[in-house]
Amino acid sequence: MFTPLTVAVAVAALALAAWCGLAAYRNEPTKDWHFAGMAVVTLLALAQLVVGVVRLAGGAEADDGTVVFVSYLVGCACAIPAVAFLSLSERTRWGSATVAAGAVVLAVLQVRLYDIWGGAGA
Amino acid sequence: MPEVTRPRRSAGRAGGDPADGGRIGSGPGRLLVTLYAVFAVGATSRSAYQIATRFEEAPLPYALSAVAAVVYCAITVALVRGGEAARRTALAGCVAELAGVLVVGTWSVFDPEAFPDTTVWSAYGMGYLFIPLVLPVVGLLWLRRSPAS
């Protein structure tokens, strides 16, 4: 699809996971700055969704099929907002741990997304 | 160092406090719910897609994936709902999940021909970083530790 963006999302997600993991370790809930970080990662994932759909509209095809590819793109875009809401209603260290877990999941999804699009041939 | 003298105040609130009894989806349970929700969504969409598009290629793995999806969904819903009945449902779900990952894991290792494609539980969940194996154990410990009353 667009490998630099995939890498950027994965790295940003792992950074967010480390940051929120640190907050959980320090027994802190997510704070405003954490939510700013989540917004940045979500924007990257949304940009990825747009780029992916534009590439598909331009005639490109994902190796594993359009349905799977778009599902993963949508899943990536929803992952961080979902855990952000969960951490809003869980104002403890476990809210931070939840965001960290969601961010790790997003990073793993990036690896799958890369494979689904066609790996090195992207 | 107040953190040391009063460790995990919030976890205690979510866990054993009778006033908060049965809230198995908050505190550490919130993290558990999230992971189960991820697996519920993942396993459900994956098995639905596989069964809809190419069930005949690998009927056994895809059927087992669907079973896993149902178990994950049931546990997720139970953890979110909370209460004693839901706690029992979640316990039963975790036991089924643990049994499933052990049986299917062993089966897939000793009879690979039956598994032309993988399931969530193949090789004890190796393709999913063994989370399918760890999750039910953590779930059982958490549910044991947080009785409804």
Coordinates of C-alpha atoms in Angstrom, one line a residue, chain A residues 11-74:
Chain A
V11 CA 6.1 2.8 15.4
A12 CA 3.7 5.5 16.7
A13 CA 1.4 2.7 18.2
L14 CA 4.3 1.1 19.9
A15 CA 5.5 4.4 21.3
L16 CA 1.9 5.0 22.6
A17 CA 1.9 1.5 24.1
A18 CA 5.2 2.2 25.9
W19 CA 4.0 5.6 27.2
C20 CA 0.7 4.3 28.5
G21 CA 2.4 1.2 29.8
L22 CA 4.6 3.5 31.8
A23 CA 1.6 5.3 33.1
A24 CA 0.1 2.0 34.2
Y25 CA 3.4 1.0 35.8
R26 CA 3.4 4.2 37.7
N27 CA -0.2 3.6 38.8
E28 CA -1.6 6.6 36.9
P29 CA -4.7 6.9 34.8
T30 CA -4.5 8.3 31.2
K31 CA -4.1 12.1 31.2
D32 CA -4.8 14.8 28.6
W33 CA -1.4 14.3 27.0
H34 CA -2.0 10.6 26.6
F35 CA -5.3 11.5 24.8
A36 CA -3.3 13.9 22.5
G37 CA -1.0 11.0 21.7
M38 CA -4.0 8.7 21.0
A39 CA -5.4 11.4 18.7
V40 CA -2.1 11.5 16.7
V41 CA -2.0 7.7 16.3
T42 CA -5.7 7.7 15.3
L43 CA -5.1 10.4 12.7
L44 CA -2.2 8.3 11.2
A45 CA -4.6 5.3 11.1
L46 CA -7.3 7.4 9.5
A47 CA -4.8 8.7 6.9
Q48 CA -3.9 5.0 6.2
L49 CA -7.6 4.2 5.7
V50 CA -7.9 7.0 3.2
V51 CA -4.7 6.1 1.4
G52 CA -5.7 2.4 1.2
V53 CA -9.2 3.2 -0.2
V54 CA -7.7 5.7 -2.7
R55 CA -5.2 3.0 -3.8
L56 CA -8.1 0.5 -4.2
A57 CA -10.1 3.1 -6.1
G58 CA -7.1 3.6 -8.4
G59 CA -7.2 0.0 -9.5
A60 CA -4.7 -1.5 -7.2
E61 CA -5.6 -4.8 -5.5
A62 CA -4.7 -6.4 -2.2
D63 CA -3.2 -9.9 -2.3
D64 CA -5.7 -11.3 0.2
G65 CA -8.7 -9.6 -1.2
T66 CA -10.4 -6.2 -0.9
V67 CA -12.9 -7.3 1.8
V68 CA -10.2 -8.5 4.2
F69 CA -8.0 -5.5 3.5
V70 CA -10.7 -2.9 4.1
S71 CA -11.8 -4.7 7.2
Y72 CA -8.3 -4.5 8.6
L73 CA -8.0 -0.8 7.7
V74 CA -11.3 0.0 9.5

